[in-house]
XYZ file of C-alpha atoms in Angstrom:
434
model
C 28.410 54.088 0.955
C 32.530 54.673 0.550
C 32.932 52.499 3.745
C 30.751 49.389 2.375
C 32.275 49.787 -1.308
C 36.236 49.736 0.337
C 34.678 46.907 2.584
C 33.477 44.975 -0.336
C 36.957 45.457 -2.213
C 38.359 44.098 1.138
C 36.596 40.870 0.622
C 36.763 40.570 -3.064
C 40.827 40.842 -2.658
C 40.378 38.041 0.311
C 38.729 35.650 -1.922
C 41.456 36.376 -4.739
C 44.189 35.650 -2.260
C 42.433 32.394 -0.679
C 41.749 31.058 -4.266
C 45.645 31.553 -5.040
C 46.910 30.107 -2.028
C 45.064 26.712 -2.418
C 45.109 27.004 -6.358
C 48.269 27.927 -7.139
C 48.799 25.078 -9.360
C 45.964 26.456 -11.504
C 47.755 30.002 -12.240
C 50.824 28.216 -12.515
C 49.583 25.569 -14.997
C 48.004 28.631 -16.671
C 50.481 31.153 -17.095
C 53.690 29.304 -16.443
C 55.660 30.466 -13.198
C 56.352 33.836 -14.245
C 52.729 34.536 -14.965
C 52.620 33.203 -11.128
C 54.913 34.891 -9.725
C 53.433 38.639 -11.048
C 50.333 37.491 -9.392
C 52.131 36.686 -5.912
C 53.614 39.857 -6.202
C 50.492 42.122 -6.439
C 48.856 39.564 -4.000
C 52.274 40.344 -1.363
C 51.951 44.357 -2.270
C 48.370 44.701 -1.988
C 48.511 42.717 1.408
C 51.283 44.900 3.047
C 48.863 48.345 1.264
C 45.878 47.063 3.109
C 47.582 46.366 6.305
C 49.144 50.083 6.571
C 45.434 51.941 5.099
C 43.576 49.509 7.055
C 45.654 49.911 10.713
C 44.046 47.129 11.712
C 44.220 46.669 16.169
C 46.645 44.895 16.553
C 49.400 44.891 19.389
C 52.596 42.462 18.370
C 52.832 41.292 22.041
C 49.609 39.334 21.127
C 51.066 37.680 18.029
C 51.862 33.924 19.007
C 55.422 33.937 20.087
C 55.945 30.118 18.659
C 55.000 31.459 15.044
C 57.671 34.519 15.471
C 60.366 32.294 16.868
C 60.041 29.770 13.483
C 60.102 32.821 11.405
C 62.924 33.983 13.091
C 64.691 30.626 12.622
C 64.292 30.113 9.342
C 65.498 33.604 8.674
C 68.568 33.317 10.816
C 69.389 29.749 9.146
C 71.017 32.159 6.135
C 73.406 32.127 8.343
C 74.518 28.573 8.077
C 72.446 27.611 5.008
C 74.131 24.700 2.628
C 72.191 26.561 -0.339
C 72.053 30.528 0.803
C 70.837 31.489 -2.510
C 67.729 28.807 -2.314
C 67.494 29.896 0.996
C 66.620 33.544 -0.158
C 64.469 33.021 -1.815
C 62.695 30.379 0.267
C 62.680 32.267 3.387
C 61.187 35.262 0.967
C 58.232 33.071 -0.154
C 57.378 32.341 3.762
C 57.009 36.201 5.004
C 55.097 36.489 1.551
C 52.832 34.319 2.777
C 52.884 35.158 6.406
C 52.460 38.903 5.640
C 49.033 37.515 3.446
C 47.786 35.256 6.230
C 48.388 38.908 8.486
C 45.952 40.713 6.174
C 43.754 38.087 6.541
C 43.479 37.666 10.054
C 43.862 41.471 10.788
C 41.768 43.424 8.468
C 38.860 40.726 8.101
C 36.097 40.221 10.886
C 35.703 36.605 11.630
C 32.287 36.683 9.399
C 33.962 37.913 6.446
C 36.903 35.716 6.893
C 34.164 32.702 6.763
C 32.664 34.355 3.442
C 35.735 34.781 1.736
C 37.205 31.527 2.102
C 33.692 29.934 1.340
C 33.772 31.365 -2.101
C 37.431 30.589 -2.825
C 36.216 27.307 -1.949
C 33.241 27.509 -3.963
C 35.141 28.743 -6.944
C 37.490 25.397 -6.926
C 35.094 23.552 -6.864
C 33.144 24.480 -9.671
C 36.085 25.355 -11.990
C 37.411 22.332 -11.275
C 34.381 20.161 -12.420
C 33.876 22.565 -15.376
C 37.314 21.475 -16.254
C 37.785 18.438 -15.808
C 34.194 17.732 -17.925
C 35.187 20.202 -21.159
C 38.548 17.551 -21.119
C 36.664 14.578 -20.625
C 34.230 15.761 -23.357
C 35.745 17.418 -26.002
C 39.883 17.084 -25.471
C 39.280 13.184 -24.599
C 42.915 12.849 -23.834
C 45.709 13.925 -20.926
C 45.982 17.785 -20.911
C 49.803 19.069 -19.720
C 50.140 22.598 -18.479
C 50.531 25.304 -20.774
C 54.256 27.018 -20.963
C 55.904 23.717 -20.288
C 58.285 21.941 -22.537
C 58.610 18.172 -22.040
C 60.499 17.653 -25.477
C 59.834 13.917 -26.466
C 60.385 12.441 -23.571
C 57.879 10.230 -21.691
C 56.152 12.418 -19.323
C 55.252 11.136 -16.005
C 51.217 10.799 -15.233
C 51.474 13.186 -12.233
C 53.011 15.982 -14.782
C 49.871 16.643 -16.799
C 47.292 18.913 -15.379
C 44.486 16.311 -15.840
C 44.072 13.208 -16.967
C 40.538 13.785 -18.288
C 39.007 10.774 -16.694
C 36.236 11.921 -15.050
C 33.132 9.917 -17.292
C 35.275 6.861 -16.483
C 34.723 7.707 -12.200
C 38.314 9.593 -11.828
C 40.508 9.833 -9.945
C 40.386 13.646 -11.003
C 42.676 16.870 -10.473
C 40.896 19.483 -10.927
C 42.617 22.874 -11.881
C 44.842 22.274 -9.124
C 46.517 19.415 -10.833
C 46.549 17.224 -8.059
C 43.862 14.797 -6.943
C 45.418 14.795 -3.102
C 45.398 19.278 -3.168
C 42.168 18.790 -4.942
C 40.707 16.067 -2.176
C 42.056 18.297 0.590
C 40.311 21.485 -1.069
C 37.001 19.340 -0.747
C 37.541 18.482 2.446
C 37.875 21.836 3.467
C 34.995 22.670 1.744
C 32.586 20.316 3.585
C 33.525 21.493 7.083
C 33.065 25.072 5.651
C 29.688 24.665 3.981
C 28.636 22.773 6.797
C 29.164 25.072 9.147
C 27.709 27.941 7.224
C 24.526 25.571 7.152
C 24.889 25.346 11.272
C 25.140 28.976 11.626
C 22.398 29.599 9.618
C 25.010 32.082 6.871
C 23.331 30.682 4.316
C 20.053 29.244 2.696
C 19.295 25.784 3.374
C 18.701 24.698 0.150
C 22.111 26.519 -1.582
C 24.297 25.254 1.541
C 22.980 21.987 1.238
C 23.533 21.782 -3.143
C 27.392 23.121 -2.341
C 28.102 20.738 0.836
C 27.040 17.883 -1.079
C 28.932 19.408 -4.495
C 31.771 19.044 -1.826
C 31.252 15.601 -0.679
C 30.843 14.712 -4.707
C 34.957 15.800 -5.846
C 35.907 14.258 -2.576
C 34.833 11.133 -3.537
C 36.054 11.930 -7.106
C 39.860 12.693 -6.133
C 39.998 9.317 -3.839
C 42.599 10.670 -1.920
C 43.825 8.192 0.631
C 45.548 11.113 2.650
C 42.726 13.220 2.423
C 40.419 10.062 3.429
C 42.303 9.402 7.112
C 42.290 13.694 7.752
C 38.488 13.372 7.368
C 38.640 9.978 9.548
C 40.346 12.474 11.702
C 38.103 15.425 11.286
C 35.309 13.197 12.708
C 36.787 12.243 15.517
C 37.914 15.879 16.057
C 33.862 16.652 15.866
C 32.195 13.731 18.143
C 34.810 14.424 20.722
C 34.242 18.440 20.582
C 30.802 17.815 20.719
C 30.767 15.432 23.704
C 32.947 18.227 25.819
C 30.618 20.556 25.004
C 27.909 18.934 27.030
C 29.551 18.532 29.942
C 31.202 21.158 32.343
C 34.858 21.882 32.447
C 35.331 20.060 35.947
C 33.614 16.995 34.143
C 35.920 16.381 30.580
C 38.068 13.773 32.271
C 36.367 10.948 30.470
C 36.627 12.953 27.449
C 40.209 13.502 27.766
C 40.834 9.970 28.580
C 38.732 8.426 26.118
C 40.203 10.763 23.467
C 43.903 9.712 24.579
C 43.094 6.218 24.436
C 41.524 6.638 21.301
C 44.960 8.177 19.954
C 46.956 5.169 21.210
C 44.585 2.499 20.038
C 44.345 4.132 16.395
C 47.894 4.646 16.179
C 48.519 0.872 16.801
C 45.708 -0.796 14.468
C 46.980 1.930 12.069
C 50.597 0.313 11.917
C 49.297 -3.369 12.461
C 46.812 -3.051 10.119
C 48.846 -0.749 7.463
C 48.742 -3.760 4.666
C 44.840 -4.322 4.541
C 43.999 -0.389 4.560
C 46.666 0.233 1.854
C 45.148 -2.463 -0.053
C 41.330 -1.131 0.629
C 42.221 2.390 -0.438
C 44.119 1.215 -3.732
C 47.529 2.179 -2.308
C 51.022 0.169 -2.981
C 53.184 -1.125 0.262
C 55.356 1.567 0.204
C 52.620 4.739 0.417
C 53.406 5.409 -3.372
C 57.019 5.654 -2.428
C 56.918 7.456 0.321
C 58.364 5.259 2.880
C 62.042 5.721 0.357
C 61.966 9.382 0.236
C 61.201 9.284 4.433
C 64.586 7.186 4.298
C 66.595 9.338 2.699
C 65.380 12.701 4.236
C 66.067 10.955 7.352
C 69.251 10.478 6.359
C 70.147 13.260 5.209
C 68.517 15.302 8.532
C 70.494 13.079 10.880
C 73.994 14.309 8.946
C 72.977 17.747 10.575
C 70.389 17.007 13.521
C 70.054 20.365 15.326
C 70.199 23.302 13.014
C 69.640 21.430 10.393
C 70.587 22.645 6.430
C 69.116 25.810 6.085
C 65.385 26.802 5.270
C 64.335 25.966 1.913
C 60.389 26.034 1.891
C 59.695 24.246 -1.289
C 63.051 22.144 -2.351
C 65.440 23.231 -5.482
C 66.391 20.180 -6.975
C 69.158 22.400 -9.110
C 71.448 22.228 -6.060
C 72.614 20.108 -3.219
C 71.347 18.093 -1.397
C 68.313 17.990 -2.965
C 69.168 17.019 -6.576
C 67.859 13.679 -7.015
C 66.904 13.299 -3.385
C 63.249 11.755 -4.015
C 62.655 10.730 -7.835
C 60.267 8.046 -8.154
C 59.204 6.661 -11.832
C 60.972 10.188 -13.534
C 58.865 11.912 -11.085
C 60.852 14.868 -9.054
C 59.516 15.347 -5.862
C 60.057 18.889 -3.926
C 58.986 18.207 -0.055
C 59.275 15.008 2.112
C 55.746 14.284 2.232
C 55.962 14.768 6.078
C 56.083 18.056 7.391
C 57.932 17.193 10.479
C 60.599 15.341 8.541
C 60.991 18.310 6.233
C 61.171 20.709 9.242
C 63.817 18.539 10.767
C 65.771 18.276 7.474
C 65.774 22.230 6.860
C 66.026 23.699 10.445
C 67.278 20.382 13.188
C 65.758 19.684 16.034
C 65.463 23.169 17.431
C 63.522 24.085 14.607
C 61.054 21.051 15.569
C 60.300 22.082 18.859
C 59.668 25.315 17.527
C 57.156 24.347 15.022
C 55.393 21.927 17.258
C 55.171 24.144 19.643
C 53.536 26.789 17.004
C 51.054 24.107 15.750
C 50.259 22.521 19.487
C 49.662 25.744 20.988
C 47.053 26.482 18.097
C 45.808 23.611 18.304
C 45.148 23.941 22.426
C 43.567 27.291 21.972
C 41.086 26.311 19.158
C 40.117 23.067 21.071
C 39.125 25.507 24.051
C 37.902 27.786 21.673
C 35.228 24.896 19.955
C 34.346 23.575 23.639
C 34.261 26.688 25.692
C 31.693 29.420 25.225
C 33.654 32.664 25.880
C 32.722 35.725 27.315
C 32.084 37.035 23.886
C 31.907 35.220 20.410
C 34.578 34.530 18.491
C 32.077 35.132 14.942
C 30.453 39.217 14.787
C 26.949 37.958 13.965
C 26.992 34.183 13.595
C 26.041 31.582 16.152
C 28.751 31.000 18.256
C 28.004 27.001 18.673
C 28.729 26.832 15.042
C 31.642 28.788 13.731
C 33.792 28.531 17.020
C 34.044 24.702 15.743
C 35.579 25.813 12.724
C 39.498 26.537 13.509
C 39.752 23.357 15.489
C 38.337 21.112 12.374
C 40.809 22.946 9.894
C 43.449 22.483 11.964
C 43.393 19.198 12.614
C 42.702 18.104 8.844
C 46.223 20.426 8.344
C 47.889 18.369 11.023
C 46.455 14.709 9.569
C 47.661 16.169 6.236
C 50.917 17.128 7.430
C 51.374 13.066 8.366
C 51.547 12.411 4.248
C 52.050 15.783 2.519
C 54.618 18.874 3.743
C 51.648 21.418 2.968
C 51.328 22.845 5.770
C 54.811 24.948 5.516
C 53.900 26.195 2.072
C 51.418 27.855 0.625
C 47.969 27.793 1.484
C 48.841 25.075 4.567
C 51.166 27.608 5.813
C 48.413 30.581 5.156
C 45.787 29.049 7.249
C 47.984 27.773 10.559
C 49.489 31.396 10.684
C 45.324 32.816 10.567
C 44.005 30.236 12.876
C 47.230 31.152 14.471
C 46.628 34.437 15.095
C 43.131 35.025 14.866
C 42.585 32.186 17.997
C 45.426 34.330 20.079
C 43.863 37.576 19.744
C 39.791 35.818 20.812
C 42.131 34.275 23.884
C 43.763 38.151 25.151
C 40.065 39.254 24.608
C 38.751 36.893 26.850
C 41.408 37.529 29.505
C 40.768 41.112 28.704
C 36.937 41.285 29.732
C 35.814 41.406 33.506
């Protein structure tokens, strides 16, 4: 009974730390960011705790080298940082998270790991269409985050925690304050409620009520980023699928048709840029992205191979960041491109590295979804099912990291460190077994 109580505490803290990571926005609209930062504390303590009671097996010659050389990068960058102290303090925030994601993927079997992040997702979800309905109902009227003092000035429409629009058909935000998180959340959510409903995890009729709950606040947010990572989600899927039936000596059409596919959707994606912004309600300039991709250019080819010094989320109290991307009063804090921010902050060195880290994930959970290995990557589960799983988050974290900078921060940074590690060790168990 002790060891299915501590288990069950084990799980409960894993769907606490999942929630925070991809609703951070919600504890910080809540309690302000020192209410925020207590809770990233306890999360960060209790982590490292269960990692030293737990003594999970784990050797650190199996951790993925790419993932320790960023680390070590961005660490090392205090060196030559343009901002040290901003620097602490974001190369802090990333081993907080990394030494979260560790727990995670160390002291979680790949069934609970499914569980927990279901009901973090499940949580969202709901909260977030409680929300948004109590505003639309009974505040009837933008609702700003509490602990925040905007004076008199006119506050920008992306400041306020929800715009309460949901009876008029959105776009909503959700307790995450942002209908692009919130779409991306959703998205998540259907590839994880669908394959609990593949694997049989859950009852049909439940699975079926959240998946399509899912489907419901995706349509909701309208995301247009979140929209083309589900495009690519698909394609991620049919193309899985189809190597799947055929034998490893047969996936040259696969591989061919996939690269062509690649090349043919990156050109009618550029020629055809004007008549999909317009269909998906989006100005010529990607809501002013294509500026701020300007100027971190810019800015990235002033120091092109170390770059200026690890920053994680930008300070816009120092330089060079101070009034780097304001658009309509709005400050942004990332590039909206994760590998423009990565070569702003650590050069080209630091790109390499990080592709490297994200390819090499990316190659192991494609052979992973495709390959049956000698034993299943889930404890119980059907293996056709959840081995699917890593590759389809992954990829909707790389089509993400196109528009949005997520994936170093947060909860995108959580999950590529877990799929990360948790596909490394399943690979040195494979090569392990006769």
């Amino acid at each position: 009974m002790p060891a299915v109580q501590s288990r069950f505490v084990v799980r409960t803290f894993a769907t606490l730390v999942f929630f925070s990571v991809l609703a951070g926005q919600f504890w910080r609209s809540l309690f302000g960011w020192w209410g925020y930062g207590a809770i990233a504390l306890v999360i960060v303590v209790s982590s490292v705790v269960a990692l030293v009671k737990l003594n999970p097996d784990w050797m650190w010659s199996r951790f993925p080298k790419s993932l320790i050389a960023f680390l070590g990068l961005a660490t090392l960058s205090l060196a030559w940082s343009f901002y040290l102290g901003a620097s602490l303090i974001g190369v802090t925030l990333q081993w907080a998270t990394t030494l979260a994601a560790l727990f995670l993927a160390l002291c979680l079997s790949w069934a609970e790991l499914l569980r927990t992040l279901a009901a973090a997702l499940r949580w969202i979800l709901a909260l977030s269409l409680a929300f948004e309905l109590i505003v639309a109902l009974f505040v009837r009227q933008a609702v700003l985050p509490f602990w925040v003092d905007y004076g008199t000035r006119n506050v920008p429409e992306s400041y306020y925690w929800t715009r309460g629009i949901l009876l008029q058909g959105g776009p909503i935000e959700g307790i995450v304050a942002n209908r692009n998180l919130l779409g991306f959340v959703a998205l998540m959510a259907v590839i994880v409620f669908a394959v609990q409903l593949a694997a049989g995890t859950v009852s049909r009729n439940w699975g079926l009520a959240w998946l399509g709950l899912g489907a419901f606040v995706l349509l909701l947010t309208r995301s247009a980023t979140v929209t083309l990572a589900a495009a690519a989600v698909a394609a991620a899927l049919l193309f899985a699928l189809w190597a799947r039936r055929r034998p490893p000596e047969g996936r040259r059409p696969v591989y061919l048709v996939a690269a062509a596919s690649v090349v043919v959707g990156g050109v009618g994606l550029v020629a055809l840029t004007p008549q999909l912004l317009a269909l998906l309600g989006k100005s010529a300039d990607l809501t002013g992205r294509l500026d701020i991709w300007r100027s971190v250019a810019g800015l990235a080819a002033e120091r092109p191979v170390f770059g200026w010094g690890w920053v994680s989320y930008w300070a816009p109290w120092v330089e060079p960041f101070e009034g780097l991307a304001v658009r309509r009063g709005v400050v942004y804090l990332q590039a909206h491109n994760a590998w423009l921010d990565v070569w702003l902050q650590l050069g080209v060195l630091g790109l390499i590295i990080f592709a490297a880290a994200v390819f090499s994930t990316l190659w192991r959970c494609w052979f992973l979804a495709v390959d049956r290995p000698r034993r299943a990557l889930a404890d119980t589960e059907p293996y056709a099912a959840s081995a699917l799983l890593p590759l389809l988050l992954l990829v909707a974290l790389i089509a993400q990291s196109l528009a949005e900078s997520r994936i170093l921060i947060e909860s995108g940074w959580l999950l590529l460190v877990v799929l990360a590690v948790i596909t490394k060790r399943q690979q040195a168990t494979n090569q392990r077994m006769p």
